[in-house]
Coordinates of C-alpha atoms and ligand atoms in Angstrom, one line a residue:
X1 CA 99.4 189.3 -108.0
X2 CA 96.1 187.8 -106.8
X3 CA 96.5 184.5 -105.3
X4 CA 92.3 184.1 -105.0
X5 CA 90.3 182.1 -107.8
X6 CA 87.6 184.2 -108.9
X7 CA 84.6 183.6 -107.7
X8 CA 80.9 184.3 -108.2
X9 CA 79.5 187.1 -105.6
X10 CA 75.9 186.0 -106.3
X11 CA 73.9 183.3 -106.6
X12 CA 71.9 185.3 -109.6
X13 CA 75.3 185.5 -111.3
X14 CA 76.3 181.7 -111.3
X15 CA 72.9 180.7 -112.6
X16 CA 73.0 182.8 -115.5
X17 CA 76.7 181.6 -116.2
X18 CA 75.0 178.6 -116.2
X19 CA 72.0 178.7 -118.1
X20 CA 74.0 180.8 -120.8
X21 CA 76.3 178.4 -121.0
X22 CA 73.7 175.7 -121.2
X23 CA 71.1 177.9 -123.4
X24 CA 72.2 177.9 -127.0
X25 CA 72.9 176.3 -130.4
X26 CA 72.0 173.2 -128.9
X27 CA 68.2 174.3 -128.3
X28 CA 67.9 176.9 -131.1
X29 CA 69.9 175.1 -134.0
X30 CA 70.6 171.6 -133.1
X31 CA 67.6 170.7 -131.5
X32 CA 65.5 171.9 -134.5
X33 CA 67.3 169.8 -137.4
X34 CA 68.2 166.9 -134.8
X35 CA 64.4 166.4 -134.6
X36 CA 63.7 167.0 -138.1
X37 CA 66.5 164.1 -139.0
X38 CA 65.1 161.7 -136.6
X39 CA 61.2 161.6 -137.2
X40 CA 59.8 164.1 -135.1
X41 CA 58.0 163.5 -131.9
X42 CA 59.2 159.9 -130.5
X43 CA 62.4 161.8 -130.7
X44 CA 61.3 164.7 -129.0
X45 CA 59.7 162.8 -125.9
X46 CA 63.1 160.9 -125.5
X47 CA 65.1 164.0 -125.5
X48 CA 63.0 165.5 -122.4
X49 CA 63.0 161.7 -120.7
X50 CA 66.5 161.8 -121.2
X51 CA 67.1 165.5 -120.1
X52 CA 65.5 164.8 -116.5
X53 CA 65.8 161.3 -116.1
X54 CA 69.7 161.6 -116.8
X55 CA 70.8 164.7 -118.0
X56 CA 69.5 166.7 -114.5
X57 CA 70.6 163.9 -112.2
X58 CA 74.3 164.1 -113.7
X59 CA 74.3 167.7 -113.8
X60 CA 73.4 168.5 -110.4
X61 CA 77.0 165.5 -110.1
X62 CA 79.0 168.1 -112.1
X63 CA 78.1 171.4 -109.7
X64 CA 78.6 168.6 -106.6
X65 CA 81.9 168.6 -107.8
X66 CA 83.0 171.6 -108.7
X67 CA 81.6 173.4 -105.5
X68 CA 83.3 171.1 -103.1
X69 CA 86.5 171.1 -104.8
X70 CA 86.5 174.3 -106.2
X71 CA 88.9 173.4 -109.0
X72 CA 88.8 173.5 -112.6
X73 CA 87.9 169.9 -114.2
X74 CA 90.7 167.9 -113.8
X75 CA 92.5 169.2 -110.7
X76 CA 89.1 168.6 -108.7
X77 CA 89.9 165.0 -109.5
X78 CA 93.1 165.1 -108.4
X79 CA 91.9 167.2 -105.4
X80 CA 89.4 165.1 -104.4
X81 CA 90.6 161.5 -105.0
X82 CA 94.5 162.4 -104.8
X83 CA 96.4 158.8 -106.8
X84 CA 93.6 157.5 -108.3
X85 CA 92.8 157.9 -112.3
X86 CA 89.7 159.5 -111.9
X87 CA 91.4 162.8 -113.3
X88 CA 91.8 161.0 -116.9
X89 CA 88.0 161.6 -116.8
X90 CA 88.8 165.4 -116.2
X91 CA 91.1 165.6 -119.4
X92 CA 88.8 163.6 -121.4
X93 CA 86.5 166.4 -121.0
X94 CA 88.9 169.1 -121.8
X95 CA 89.6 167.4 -125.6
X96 CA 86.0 166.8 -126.0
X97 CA 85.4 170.4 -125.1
X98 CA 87.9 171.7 -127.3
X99 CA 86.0 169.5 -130.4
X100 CA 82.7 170.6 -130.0
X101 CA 84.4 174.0 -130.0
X102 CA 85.7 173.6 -132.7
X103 CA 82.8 173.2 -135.2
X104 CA 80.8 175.0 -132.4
X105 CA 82.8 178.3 -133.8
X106 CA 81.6 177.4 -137.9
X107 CA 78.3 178.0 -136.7
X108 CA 78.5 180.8 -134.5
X109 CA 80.2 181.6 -137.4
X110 CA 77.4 181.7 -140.0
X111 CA 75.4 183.4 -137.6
X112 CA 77.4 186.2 -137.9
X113 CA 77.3 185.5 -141.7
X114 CA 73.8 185.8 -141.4
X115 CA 73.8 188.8 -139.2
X116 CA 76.0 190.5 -141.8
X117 CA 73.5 189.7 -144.3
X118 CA 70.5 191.1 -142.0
X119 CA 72.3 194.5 -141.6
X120 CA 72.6 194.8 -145.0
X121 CA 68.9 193.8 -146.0
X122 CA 70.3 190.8 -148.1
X123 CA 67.3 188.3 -146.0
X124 CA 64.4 189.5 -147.2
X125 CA 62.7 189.4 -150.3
X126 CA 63.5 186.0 -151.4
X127 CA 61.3 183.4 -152.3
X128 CA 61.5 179.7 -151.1
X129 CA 64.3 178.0 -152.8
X130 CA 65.8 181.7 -152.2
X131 CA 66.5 180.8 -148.6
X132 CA 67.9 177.5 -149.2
X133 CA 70.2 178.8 -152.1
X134 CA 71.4 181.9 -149.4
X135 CA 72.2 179.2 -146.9
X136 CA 74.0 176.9 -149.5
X137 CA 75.9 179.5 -151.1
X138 CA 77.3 180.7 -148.0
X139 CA 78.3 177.2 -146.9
X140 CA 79.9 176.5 -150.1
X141 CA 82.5 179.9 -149.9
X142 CA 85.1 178.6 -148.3
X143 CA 87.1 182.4 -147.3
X144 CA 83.7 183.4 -145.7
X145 CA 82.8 180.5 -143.6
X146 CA 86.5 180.4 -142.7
X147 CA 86.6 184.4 -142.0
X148 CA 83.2 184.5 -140.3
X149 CA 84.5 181.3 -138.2
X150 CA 87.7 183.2 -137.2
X151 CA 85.5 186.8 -136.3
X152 CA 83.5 184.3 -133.7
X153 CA 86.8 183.2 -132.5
X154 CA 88.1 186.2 -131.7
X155 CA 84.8 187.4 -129.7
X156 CA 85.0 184.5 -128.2
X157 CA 88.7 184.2 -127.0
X158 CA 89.1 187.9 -126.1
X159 CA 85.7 188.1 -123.5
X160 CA 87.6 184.9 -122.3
X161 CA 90.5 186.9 -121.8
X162 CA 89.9 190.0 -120.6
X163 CA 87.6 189.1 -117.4
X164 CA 84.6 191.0 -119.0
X165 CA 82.3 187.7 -119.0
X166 CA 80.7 188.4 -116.0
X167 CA 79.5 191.8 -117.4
X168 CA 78.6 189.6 -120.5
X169 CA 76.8 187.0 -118.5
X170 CA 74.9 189.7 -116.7
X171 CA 73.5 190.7 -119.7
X172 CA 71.7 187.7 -120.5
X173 CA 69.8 188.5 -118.0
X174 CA 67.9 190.5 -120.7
X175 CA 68.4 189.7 -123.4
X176 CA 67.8 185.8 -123.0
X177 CA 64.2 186.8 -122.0
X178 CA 63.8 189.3 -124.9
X179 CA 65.4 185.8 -127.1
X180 CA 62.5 184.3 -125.6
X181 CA 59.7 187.1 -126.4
X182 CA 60.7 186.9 -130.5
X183 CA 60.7 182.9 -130.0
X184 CA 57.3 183.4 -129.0
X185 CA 56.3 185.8 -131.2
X186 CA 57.9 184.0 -134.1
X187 CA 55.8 180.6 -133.1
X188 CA 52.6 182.5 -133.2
X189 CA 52.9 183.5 -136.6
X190 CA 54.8 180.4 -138.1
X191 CA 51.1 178.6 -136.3
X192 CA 48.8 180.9 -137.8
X193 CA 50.6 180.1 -141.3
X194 CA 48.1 178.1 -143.5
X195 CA 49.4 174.3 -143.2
X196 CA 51.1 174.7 -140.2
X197 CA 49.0 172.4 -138.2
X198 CA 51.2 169.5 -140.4
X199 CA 53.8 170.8 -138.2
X200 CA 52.6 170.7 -135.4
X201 CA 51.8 167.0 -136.3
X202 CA 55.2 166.3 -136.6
X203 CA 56.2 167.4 -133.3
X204 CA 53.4 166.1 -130.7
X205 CA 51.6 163.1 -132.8
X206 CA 54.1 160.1 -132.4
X207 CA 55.1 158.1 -135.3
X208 CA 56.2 155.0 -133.3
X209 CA 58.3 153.2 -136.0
X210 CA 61.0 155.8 -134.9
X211 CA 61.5 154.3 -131.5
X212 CA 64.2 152.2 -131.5
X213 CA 68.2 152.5 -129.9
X214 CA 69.4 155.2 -132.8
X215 CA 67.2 157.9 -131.7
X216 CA 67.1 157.2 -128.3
X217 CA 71.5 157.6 -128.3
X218 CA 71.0 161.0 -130.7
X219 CA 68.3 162.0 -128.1
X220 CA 70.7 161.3 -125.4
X221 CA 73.6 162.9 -126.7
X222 CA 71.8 166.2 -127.4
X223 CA 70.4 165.9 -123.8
X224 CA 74.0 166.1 -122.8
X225 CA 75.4 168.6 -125.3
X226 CA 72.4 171.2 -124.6
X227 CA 72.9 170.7 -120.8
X228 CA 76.6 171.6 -121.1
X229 CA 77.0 168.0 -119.2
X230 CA 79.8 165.5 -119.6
X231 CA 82.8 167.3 -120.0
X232 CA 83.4 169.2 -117.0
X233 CA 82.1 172.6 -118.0
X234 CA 79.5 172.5 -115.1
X235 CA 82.4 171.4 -112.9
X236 CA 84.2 174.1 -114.0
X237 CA 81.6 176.8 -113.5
X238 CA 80.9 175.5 -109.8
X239 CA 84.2 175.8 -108.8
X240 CA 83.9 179.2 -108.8
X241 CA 80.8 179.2 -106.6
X242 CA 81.5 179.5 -102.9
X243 CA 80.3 176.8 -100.4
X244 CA 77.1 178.5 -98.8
X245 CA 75.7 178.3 -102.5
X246 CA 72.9 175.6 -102.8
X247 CA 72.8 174.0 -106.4
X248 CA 70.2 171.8 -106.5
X249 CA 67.7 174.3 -107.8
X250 CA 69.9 175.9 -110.2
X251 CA 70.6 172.4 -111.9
X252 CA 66.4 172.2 -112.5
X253 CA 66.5 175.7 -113.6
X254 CA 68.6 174.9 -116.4
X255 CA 66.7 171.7 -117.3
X256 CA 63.5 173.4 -117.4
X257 CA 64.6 176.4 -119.0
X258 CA 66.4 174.7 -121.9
X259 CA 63.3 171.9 -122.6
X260 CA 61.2 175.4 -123.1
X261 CA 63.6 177.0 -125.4
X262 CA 64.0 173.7 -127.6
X263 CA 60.2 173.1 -127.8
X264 CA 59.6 177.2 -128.9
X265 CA 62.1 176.8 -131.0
X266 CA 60.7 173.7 -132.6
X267 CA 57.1 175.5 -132.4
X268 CA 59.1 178.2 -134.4
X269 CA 60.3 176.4 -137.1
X270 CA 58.3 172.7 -138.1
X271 CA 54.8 174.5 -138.7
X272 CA 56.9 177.0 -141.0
X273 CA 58.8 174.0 -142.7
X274 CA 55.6 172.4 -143.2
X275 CA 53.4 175.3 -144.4
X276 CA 55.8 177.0 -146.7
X277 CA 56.5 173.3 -148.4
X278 CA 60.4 172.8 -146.6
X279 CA 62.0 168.9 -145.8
X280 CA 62.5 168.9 -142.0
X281 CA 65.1 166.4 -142.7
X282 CA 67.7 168.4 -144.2
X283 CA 70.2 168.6 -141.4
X284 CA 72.3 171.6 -140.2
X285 CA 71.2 174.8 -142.5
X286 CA 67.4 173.9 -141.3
X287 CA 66.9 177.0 -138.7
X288 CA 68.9 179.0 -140.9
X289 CA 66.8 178.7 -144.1
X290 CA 63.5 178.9 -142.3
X291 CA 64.3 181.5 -139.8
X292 CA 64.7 184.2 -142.4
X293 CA 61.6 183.0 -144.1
X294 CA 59.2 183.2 -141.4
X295 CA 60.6 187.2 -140.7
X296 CA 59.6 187.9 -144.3
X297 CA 56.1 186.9 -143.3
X298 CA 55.9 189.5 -140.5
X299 CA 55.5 193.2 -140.6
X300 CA 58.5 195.1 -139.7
X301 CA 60.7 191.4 -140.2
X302 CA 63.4 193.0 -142.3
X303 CA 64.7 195.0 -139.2
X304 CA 63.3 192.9 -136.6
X305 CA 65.8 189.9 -137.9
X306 CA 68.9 192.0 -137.2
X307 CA 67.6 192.4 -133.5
X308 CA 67.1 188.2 -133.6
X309 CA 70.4 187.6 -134.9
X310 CA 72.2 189.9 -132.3
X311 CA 70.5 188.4 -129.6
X312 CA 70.9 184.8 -131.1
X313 CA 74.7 185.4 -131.4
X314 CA 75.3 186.8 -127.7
X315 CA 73.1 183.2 -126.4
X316 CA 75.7 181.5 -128.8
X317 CA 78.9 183.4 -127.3
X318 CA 77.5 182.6 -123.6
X319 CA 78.1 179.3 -124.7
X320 CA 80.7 179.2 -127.1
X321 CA 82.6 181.2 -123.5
X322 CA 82.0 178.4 -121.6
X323 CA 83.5 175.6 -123.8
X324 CA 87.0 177.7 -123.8
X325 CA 86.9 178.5 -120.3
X326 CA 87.2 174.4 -119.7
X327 CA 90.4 174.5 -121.3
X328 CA 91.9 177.4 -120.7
X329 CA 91.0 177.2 -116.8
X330 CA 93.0 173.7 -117.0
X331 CA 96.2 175.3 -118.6
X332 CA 96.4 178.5 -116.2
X333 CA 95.6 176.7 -113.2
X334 CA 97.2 178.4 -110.7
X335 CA 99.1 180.8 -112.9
X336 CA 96.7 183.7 -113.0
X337 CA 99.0 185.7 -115.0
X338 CA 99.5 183.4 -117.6
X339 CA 96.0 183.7 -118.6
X340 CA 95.7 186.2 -121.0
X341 CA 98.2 184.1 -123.2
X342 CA 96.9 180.5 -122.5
X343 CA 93.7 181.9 -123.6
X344 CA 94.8 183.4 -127.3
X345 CA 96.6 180.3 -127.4
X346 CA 93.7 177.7 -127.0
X347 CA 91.6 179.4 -128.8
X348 CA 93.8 180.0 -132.1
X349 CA 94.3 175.7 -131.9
X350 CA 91.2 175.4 -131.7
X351 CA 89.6 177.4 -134.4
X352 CA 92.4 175.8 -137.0
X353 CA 91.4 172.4 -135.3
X354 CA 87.7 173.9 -136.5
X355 CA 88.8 174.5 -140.0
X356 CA 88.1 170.9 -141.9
X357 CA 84.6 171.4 -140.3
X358 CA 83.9 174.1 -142.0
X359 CA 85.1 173.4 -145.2
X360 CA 83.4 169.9 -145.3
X361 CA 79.5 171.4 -146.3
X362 CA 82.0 172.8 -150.0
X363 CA 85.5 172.4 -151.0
X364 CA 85.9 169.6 -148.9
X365 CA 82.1 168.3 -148.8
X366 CA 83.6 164.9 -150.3
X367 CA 85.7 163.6 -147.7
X368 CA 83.9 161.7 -145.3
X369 CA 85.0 159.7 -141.8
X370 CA 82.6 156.9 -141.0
X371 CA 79.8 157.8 -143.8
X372 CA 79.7 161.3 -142.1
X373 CA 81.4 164.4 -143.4
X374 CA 84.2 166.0 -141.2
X375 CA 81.6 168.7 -139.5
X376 CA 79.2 165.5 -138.8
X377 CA 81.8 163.4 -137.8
X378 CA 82.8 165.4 -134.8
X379 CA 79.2 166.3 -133.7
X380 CA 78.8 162.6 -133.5
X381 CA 81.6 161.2 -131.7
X382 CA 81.9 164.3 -129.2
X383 CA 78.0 164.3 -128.4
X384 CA 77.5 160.4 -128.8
X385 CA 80.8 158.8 -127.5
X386 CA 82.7 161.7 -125.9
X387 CA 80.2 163.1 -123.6
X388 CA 78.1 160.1 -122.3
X389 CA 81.9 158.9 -121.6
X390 CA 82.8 161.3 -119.5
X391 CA 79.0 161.7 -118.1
X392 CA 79.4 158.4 -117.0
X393 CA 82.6 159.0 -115.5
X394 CA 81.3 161.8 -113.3
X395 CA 78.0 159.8 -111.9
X396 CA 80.2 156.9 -111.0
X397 CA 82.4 159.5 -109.5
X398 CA 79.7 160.7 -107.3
X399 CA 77.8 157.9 -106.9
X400 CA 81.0 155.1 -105.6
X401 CA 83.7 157.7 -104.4
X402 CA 81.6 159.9 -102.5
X403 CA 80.2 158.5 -99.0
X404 CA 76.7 159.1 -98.9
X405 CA 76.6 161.7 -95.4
X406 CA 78.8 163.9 -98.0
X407 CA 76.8 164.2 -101.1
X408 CA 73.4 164.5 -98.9
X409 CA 75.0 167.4 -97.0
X410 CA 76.1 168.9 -100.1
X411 CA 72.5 168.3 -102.2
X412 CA 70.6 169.5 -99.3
X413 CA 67.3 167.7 -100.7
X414 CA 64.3 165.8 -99.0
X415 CA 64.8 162.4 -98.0
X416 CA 62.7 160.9 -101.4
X417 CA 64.3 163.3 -103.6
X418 CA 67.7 162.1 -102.3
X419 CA 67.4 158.7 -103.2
X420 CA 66.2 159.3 -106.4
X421 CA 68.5 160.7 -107.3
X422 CA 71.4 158.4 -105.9
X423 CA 69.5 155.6 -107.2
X424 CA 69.3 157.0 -110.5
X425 CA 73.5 158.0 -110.6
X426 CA 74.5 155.0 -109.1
X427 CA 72.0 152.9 -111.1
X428 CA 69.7 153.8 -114.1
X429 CA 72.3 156.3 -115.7
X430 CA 75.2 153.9 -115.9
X431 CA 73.4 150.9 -117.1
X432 CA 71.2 153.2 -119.4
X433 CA 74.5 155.1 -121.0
X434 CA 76.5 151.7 -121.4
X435 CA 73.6 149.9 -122.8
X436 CA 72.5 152.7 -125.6
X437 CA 76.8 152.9 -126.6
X438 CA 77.0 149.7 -126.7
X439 CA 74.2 148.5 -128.9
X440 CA 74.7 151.3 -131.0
X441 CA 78.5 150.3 -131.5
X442 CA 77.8 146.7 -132.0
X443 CA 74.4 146.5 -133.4
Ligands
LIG501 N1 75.0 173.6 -124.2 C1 75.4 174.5 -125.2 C2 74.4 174.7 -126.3 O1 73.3 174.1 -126.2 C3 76.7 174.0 -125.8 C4 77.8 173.9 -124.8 C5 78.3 174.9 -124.1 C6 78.3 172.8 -124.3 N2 79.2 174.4 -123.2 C7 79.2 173.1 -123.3 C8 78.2 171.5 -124.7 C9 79.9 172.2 -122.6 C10 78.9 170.5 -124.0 C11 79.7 170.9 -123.0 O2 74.5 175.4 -127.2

């Protein structure tokens, strides 16, 4: 029995553990329709303010933790600050996780769906209202959604399992940057469609009446959900990092990498909403209704989508890996050979805690929590309440219970680039997360 944690061997390995974790729906699905509901570009500006004003500073926090404790998310608390309650802040995390999970695995879900569909060439061909019918009537079945949500599962839980995600993280070594070569392929024709520059509009010209405290929380919370920040994932990955590692250029890796995946995605799918006569407001199905209708506009796009959804799927699964590993690194802790079984365990609560999710878009579209169905319901509170709770947990962390000759050692930045970023975790993120909750709860 191995008594060692694993750990990563190379700097090269962690980062891509990282950016896969942190590359994902949240830039190639959520970002898209989160923009569409909220206006456009005000929305989009906030979200990058927010991602390296905030998002960066607390994320580079997360890794601080992790490396120098080298624990998963709540035993670094207890490690570090033995007797004090910061560890609540660690579990907190683990239930959010679990959540976002939960409906995280309906839509990795559909993707397979979709990928089924592609294989079979039932994508192409279709007219407008075609695409929107496809993505409704798959929504609406409830044995599919709920079999395609339990296939994700699976992949998901047994590459947590078995110890093959390094191998699978290695991979996105290629494939994220062929991801990124259809993105941009797909943005050139979805810009060269007639109409498209309407799109385009909608992403860079601002509409100002959208600026007020609502979109700058939803811009927030997707800042932390497509960082991976907030619930102790990055803590978690970290831990396994050994001490010589530096971090602070891995943390702006991750922030750059995942603004320019958004903003292609975005370039991918508004001028095609636009030109082919689409609502950009209509919520979750948006990059699944458009997607399929800017192939049929290319040569070749019948075959080519299968190749997009396969590589859209393993970007989902290097992140839908990393919300399990939070979890089910807490339960094994030190019991390596328990890990195989915490994991199937987990991961089958889990997926049935994901079930009302994906029955809320049919059978059970009619129940609603709070004016939001179940599926929108737990995207809120977990990306609006849950995660800037526990992001704020981790910059105070840092920023009170750490003395300052530690976390400068541990940063290894320039002087100026040091204070910024105290200032800004002991400071501007604190006042800035409080004040956007609390207005939006009150007001
Ligand atoms: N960041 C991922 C995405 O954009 C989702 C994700 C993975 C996540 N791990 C996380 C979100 C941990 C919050 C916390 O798709």
């Amino acid at each position: 029995m191995s008594s060692n944690r694993d750990q990563f061997t190379s700097k090269i390995g962690f980062i891509l553990a990282a950016a896969g974790s942190a590359i994902g729906l949240g830039a190639i699905w959520k970002f898209p329709y989160t923009v569409g509901t909220n206006g456009g570009s005000v929305f989009i500006l906030l979200f990058i303010l927010c991602t390296l004003l905030i998002g960066l500073p607390i994320l580079m926090s997360e890794f601080l933790i992790g490396r120098r404790s080298q624990a998963d998310a709540v035993s670094a608390f207890k490690k570090e600050a033995p007797g004090k309650p910061w560890f609540l802040a660690g579990w907190l995390g683990v239930i959010v996780s679990a959540l976002i999970l939960s409906f995280y695995g309906v839509v990795g879900g559909w993707i397979l769906s979709y990928l089924f569909r592609a294989v079979t060439f039932q994508l192409n061909g279709g007219s407008e209202e075609h695409y929107g019918e496809l993505f409704s009537s798959l929504i609406a079945n409830p044995w599919e959604v709920i079999f395609a949500q339990a296939m994700f599962m699976f992949i998901t839980i047994f590459i947590v399992q078995s110890g093959i995600k390094g191998g699978i993280e290695r991979a996105g070594k290629w494939m994220m940057p062929a991801l990124f070569i259809f993105f941009i392929l797909l943005a050139i024709r979805s810009l060269t469609l007639d109409g498209a520059m309407e799109g385009v509009k909608f992403m860079f010209v601002p509409d100002w009446s959208y600026l007020n405290m609502e979109t700058l929380l939803n811009a927030l919370g997707l800042a932390f959900f497509s960082l991976s920040v907030g619930v102790g994932a990055m803590i978690t990955y970290a831990s396994y990092l050994p001490k010589t590692e530096t971090i602070t250029s891995s943390a702006f890796n991750v922030a750059w990498m995942n603004i320019a995946i958004s903003i292609l995605a975005g370039l991918v799918i508004f001028p095609a909403v636009f030109a082919l006569g689409y609502s950009p407001a209509q919520g979750p199905g948006l990059v699944f209704i458009i997607l399929p209708a800017v192939f049929e506009q290319i040569p070749m796009g019948s075959v080519l989508i299968i190749i997009f959804f396969i590589l859209l799927l393993f970007a989902t699964l290097t992140s839908s890996i990393s919300l399990l590993e939070i979890t089910v690194s807490v339960f094994v802790k030190d019991n390596y050979e328990k890990r195989r079984s915490r994991a199937w365990i987990v991961g089958l609560v889990i997926f049935l805690a994901g079930i009302p999710s994906a029955l809320s878009f049919g059978v059970w579209s009619n129940i609603f929590i709070m004016d939001k169905s179940i599926f929108d319901f737990i995207d809120y509170i977990t990306a609006n309440v849950g995660m800037p709770i526990g992001a704020l947990a981790f910059s105070l962390f840092v920023a009170y219970y750490y003395k300052t000759n530690v976390t400068k050692a541990e940063l290894n930045l320039p002087n100026a680039g040091y204070w910024l970023w105290r200032t800004i975790v002991c400071v501007i993120a604190p006042i800035a997360i409080i004040t956007i909750s609390l207005y939006n709860l009150f007001a």
